[in-house]
Amino acid sequence: MSQKTKTRTAGARTGMRDTIKRVATELLIRHGFHNTSFRDIADQIGTTTTNIHYHFGSKQQLVEEVLTDYVAEASARHKSIWLADGHTLSEKLQGVVEYNFERYKRFNRGKAGGRPWSLIGRLRLDSEDLSPIARESLTSFSRSVHEAIKSAFEQACRSGELRADAPLDDLTLLVVNLVNSSSVFTQDAGSFDRLEEFFTAFERVMLKVYAGEPSDSGEHRAKRH
């Protein structure tokens, strides 16, 4: 086999793997772990279940890889929001709302609808039936988000946006749990508006109680000028 043929074959294999993972992600979000099968994925793609077995071996292995990729992307987005230089807490909270809506609207029309939209939120409901690797991926997301949010609150204290005596651990815990429950929240409420209102209410109460006096740090000095 020539090098060109080998390269083309490897590319086709990678392309099929990516297609399987993309379709599996969507079906898992829509239908959950138990109601998504290799047959469902194969029918969507127009291939065989044997082909999916060839690429991933088992359903658990496919879910592990899909979830690992999803968690890595979601964690990176949250870090980019919470650790953004020069952004206030209000802007960061709004950034999370916008990111959530970006994912929500892929599965719901407008802001009305209670369909699942997060793979992390969806698979948490089936966590007892997932492999240890998949469960660790879900846990790692919570750890990553917790660290990023805690850092954002610490920076807000250093800059004077929050008072020095603000209970950072408590505030972090509240926001982490809001992030983790966002998908289920919109499912229960049947709309995205309620989730957005919840973020806004948290921000309003937090800043009313713990707002500080901004220092002359670079980010706040730049905002005043």
Short mmCIF file of C-alpha atoms in Angstrom, two decimals:
data_model
loop_
_atom_site.label_atom_id
_atom_site.label_comp_id
_atom_site.label_asym_id
_atom_site.label_seq_id
_atom_site.Cartn_x
_atom_site.Cartn_y
_atom_site.Cartn_z
CA MET A 1 0.00 0.00 0.00
CA SER A 2 1.42 3.39 -0.98
CA GLN A 3 1.93 6.17 1.56
CA LYS A 4 -0.77 8.23 -0.16
CA THR A 5 -3.24 5.37 0.13
CA LYS A 6 -2.35 4.86 3.80
CA THR A 7 -2.89 8.56 4.48
CA ARG A 8 -6.24 8.54 2.70
CA THR A 9 -7.34 5.43 4.61
CA ALA A 10 -6.30 6.94 7.94
CA GLY A 11 -8.17 10.13 7.10
CA ALA A 12 -11.32 8.21 6.24
CA ARG A 13 -11.08 6.27 9.50
CA THR A 14 -10.67 9.49 11.50
CA GLY A 15 -13.56 11.08 9.63
CA MET A 16 -15.86 8.16 10.42
CA ARG A 17 -14.85 8.20 14.10
CA ASP A 18 -15.59 11.91 14.32
CA THR A 19 -18.96 11.43 12.62
CA ILE A 20 -19.91 8.62 14.99
CA LYS A 21 -18.93 10.73 18.00
CA ARG A 22 -20.85 13.76 16.76
CA VAL A 23 -24.05 11.77 16.19
CA ALA A 24 -23.60 9.84 19.45
CA THR A 25 -23.26 13.11 21.37
CA GLU A 26 -26.51 14.47 19.96
CA LEU A 27 -28.43 11.24 20.57
CA LEU A 28 -27.10 10.87 24.11
CA ILE A 29 -28.18 14.41 24.93
CA ARG A 30 -31.62 13.88 23.43
CA HIS A 31 -32.34 10.37 24.69
CA GLY A 32 -29.88 9.53 27.47
CA PHE A 33 -27.58 6.56 27.97
CA HIS A 34 -30.20 3.81 28.07
CA ASN A 35 -32.17 4.97 25.06
CA THR A 36 -29.19 5.39 22.73
CA SER A 37 -27.87 2.32 20.94
CA PHE A 38 -25.34 1.48 18.25
CA ARG A 39 -28.33 0.79 15.98
CA ASP A 40 -29.66 4.33 16.54
CA ILE A 41 -26.28 5.81 15.70
CA ALA A 42 -25.77 3.56 12.67
CA ASP A 43 -29.19 4.46 11.26
CA GLN A 44 -28.46 8.17 11.61
CA ILE A 45 -25.13 7.85 9.81
CA GLY A 46 -26.13 5.25 7.24
CA THR A 47 -23.59 2.65 8.32
CA THR A 48 -23.61 -0.67 10.20
CA THR A 49 -23.38 -1.45 13.89
CA THR A 50 -20.39 -3.63 13.03
CA ASN A 51 -18.59 -0.55 11.76
CA ILE A 52 -19.26 1.29 15.02
CA HIS A 53 -18.00 -1.72 17.00
CA TYR A 54 -14.88 -1.68 14.84
CA HIS A 55 -14.13 1.92 15.79
CA PHE A 56 -15.15 1.90 19.46
CA GLY A 57 -15.57 -1.67 20.65
CA SER A 58 -18.43 -1.13 23.07
CA LYS A 59 -21.07 1.42 23.98
CA GLN A 60 -19.25 2.22 27.22
CA GLN A 61 -16.03 2.94 25.33
CA LEU A 62 -17.86 5.22 22.91
CA VAL A 63 -19.55 7.09 25.76
CA GLU A 64 -16.23 7.46 27.58
CA GLU A 65 -14.57 9.06 24.57
CA VAL A 66 -17.54 11.26 23.70
CA LEU A 67 -17.91 12.46 27.29
CA THR A 68 -14.18 13.07 27.75
CA ASP A 69 -14.13 15.30 24.67
CA TYR A 70 -17.30 17.12 25.72
CA VAL A 71 -16.03 17.75 29.24
CA ALA A 72 -12.70 19.03 27.94
CA GLU A 73 -14.44 21.52 25.66
CA ALA A 74 -16.95 22.64 28.31
CA SER A 75 -14.21 23.03 30.94
CA ALA A 76 -12.10 25.10 28.56
CA ARG A 77 -15.03 27.41 27.78
CA HIS A 78 -15.79 27.94 31.47
CA LYS A 79 -12.14 28.69 32.21
CA SER A 80 -12.04 31.22 29.37
CA ILE A 81 -15.09 32.94 30.87
CA TRP A 82 -14.22 32.89 34.57
CA LEU A 83 -10.51 33.65 34.19
CA ALA A 84 -10.93 36.41 31.58
CA ASP A 85 -8.76 39.42 32.44
CA GLY A 86 -10.52 42.73 32.80
CA HIS A 87 -14.03 41.28 33.10
CA THR A 88 -16.26 41.96 36.09
CA LEU A 89 -18.19 39.23 37.89
CA SER A 90 -21.36 40.52 36.23
CA GLU A 91 -19.76 40.09 32.82
CA LYS A 92 -18.54 36.61 33.70
CA LEU A 93 -21.96 35.51 34.92
CA GLN A 94 -23.48 36.87 31.72
CA GLY A 95 -20.83 35.00 29.75
CA VAL A 96 -21.95 31.73 31.35
CA VAL A 97 -25.60 32.53 30.54
CA GLU A 98 -24.68 33.20 26.91
CA TYR A 99 -22.65 29.98 26.68
CA ASN A 100 -25.53 27.99 28.15
CA PHE A 101 -28.00 29.56 25.72
CA GLU A 102 -25.66 28.75 22.83
CA ARG A 103 -25.99 25.07 23.73
CA TYR A 104 -29.65 25.27 24.78
CA LYS A 105 -30.84 26.63 21.42
CA ARG A 106 -29.33 23.69 19.54
CA PHE A 107 -32.05 21.52 21.03
CA ASN A 108 -34.84 24.02 21.78
CA ARG A 109 -36.59 26.72 19.78
CA GLY A 110 -36.12 30.22 21.08
CA LYS A 111 -36.14 30.38 24.86
CA ALA A 112 -39.18 28.16 25.32
CA GLY A 113 -38.64 24.44 25.67
CA GLY A 114 -37.62 21.84 28.19
CA ARG A 115 -35.50 19.53 26.09
CA PRO A 116 -32.10 18.42 27.42
CA TRP A 117 -29.14 20.32 25.96
CA SER A 118 -26.10 19.33 28.02
CA LEU A 119 -24.36 15.97 27.77
CA ILE A 120 -22.96 16.45 31.25
CA GLY A 121 -26.35 17.18 32.76
CA ARG A 122 -28.00 14.36 30.83
CA LEU A 123 -25.48 11.65 31.75
CA ARG A 124 -25.43 12.63 35.41
CA LEU A 125 -28.95 11.17 35.52
CA ASP A 126 -27.50 7.82 34.37
CA SER A 127 -24.24 8.01 36.31
CA GLU A 128 -24.79 4.73 38.19
CA ASP A 129 -24.72 2.85 34.88
CA LEU A 130 -21.67 4.59 33.44
CA SER A 131 -18.14 3.23 33.58
CA PRO A 132 -15.68 4.52 36.22
CA ILE A 133 -13.86 6.46 33.49
CA ALA A 134 -17.07 8.21 32.43
CA ARG A 135 -18.03 9.01 36.02
CA GLU A 136 -14.57 10.47 36.61
CA SER A 137 -15.07 12.72 33.57
CA LEU A 138 -18.26 14.10 35.12
CA THR A 139 -16.46 14.66 38.42
CA SER A 140 -13.52 16.35 36.71
CA PHE A 141 -15.88 18.91 35.17
CA SER A 142 -17.15 19.94 38.60
CA ARG A 143 -13.59 20.21 39.92
CA SER A 144 -12.44 22.29 36.98
CA VAL A 145 -15.41 24.67 37.18
CA HIS A 146 -15.04 24.97 40.94
CA GLU A 147 -11.39 26.01 40.61
CA ALA A 148 -12.17 28.56 37.88
CA ILE A 149 -15.09 30.14 39.76
CA LYS A 150 -13.13 30.28 43.03
CA SER A 151 -10.30 32.06 41.19
CA ALA A 152 -12.79 34.56 39.73
CA PHE A 153 -14.16 35.41 43.18
CA GLU A 154 -10.65 35.71 44.64
CA GLN A 155 -9.72 38.13 41.86
CA ALA A 156 -12.90 40.12 42.54
CA CYS A 157 -11.83 40.49 46.18
CA ARG A 158 -8.32 41.55 45.23
CA SER A 159 -9.65 44.17 42.84
CA GLY A 160 -12.17 45.51 45.36
CA GLU A 161 -15.20 44.43 43.36
CA LEU A 162 -16.21 42.30 46.36
CA ARG A 163 -15.62 43.09 50.01
CA ALA A 164 -12.66 41.42 51.66
CA ASP A 165 -14.97 39.58 54.06
CA ALA A 166 -17.16 38.10 51.29
CA PRO A 167 -17.67 34.35 51.92
CA LEU A 168 -15.86 33.12 48.81
CA ASP A 169 -16.34 29.43 49.52
CA ASP A 170 -20.09 29.88 49.96
CA LEU A 171 -20.44 32.04 46.84
CA THR A 172 -18.37 29.57 44.83
CA LEU A 173 -20.48 26.65 46.03
CA LEU A 174 -23.70 28.41 45.01
CA VAL A 175 -22.47 29.20 41.49
CA VAL A 176 -20.92 25.76 40.94
CA ASN A 177 -24.22 24.13 41.82
CA LEU A 178 -26.08 26.55 39.55
CA VAL A 179 -23.73 25.67 36.69
CA ASN A 180 -24.07 21.95 37.35
CA SER A 181 -27.87 22.06 37.50
CA SER A 182 -28.48 24.46 34.60
CA SER A 183 -29.67 21.83 32.12
CA VAL A 184 -32.02 20.14 34.60
CA PHE A 185 -33.26 23.59 35.70
CA THR A 186 -34.40 24.51 32.19
CA GLN A 187 -36.00 21.08 31.74
CA ASP A 188 -38.05 21.54 34.90
CA ALA A 189 -38.95 25.15 34.10
CA GLY A 190 -39.67 24.50 30.43
CA SER A 191 -37.81 27.63 29.38
CA PHE A 192 -34.42 29.30 29.38
CA ASP A 193 -35.80 32.52 30.86
CA ARG A 194 -36.07 31.03 34.34
CA LEU A 195 -32.41 30.04 34.34
CA GLU A 196 -31.39 33.50 33.17
CA GLU A 197 -33.52 35.05 35.92
CA PHE A 198 -31.83 32.81 38.48
CA PHE A 199 -28.35 33.97 37.42
CA THR A 200 -29.54 37.59 37.52
CA ALA A 201 -31.06 37.16 40.98
CA PHE A 202 -27.84 35.65 42.32
CA GLU A 203 -25.82 38.53 40.89
CA ARG A 204 -28.21 41.14 42.30
CA VAL A 205 -28.18 39.66 45.81
CA MET A 206 -24.44 38.99 45.82
CA LEU A 207 -23.49 42.50 44.75
CA LYS A 208 -26.05 44.14 47.02
CA VAL A 209 -24.61 42.38 50.05
CA TYR A 210 -20.92 42.04 49.22
CA ALA A 211 -20.10 44.78 46.71
CA GLY A 212 -16.80 46.47 47.54
CA GLU A 213 -15.00 49.58 46.45
CA PRO A 214 -13.02 48.94 43.26
CA SER A 215 -9.31 49.48 43.73
CA ASP A 216 -7.09 51.25 41.27
CA SER A 217 -6.03 47.98 39.68
CA GLY A 218 -5.50 48.08 35.97
CA GLU A 219 -8.78 46.48 35.02
CA HIS A 220 -10.99 48.83 37.06
CA ARG A 221 -8.96 51.93 36.30
CA ALA A 222 -9.37 51.13 32.61
CA LYS A 223 -13.13 50.77 33.04
CA ARG A 224 -13.47 54.13 34.81
CA HIS A 225 -11.56 55.91 32.06
#
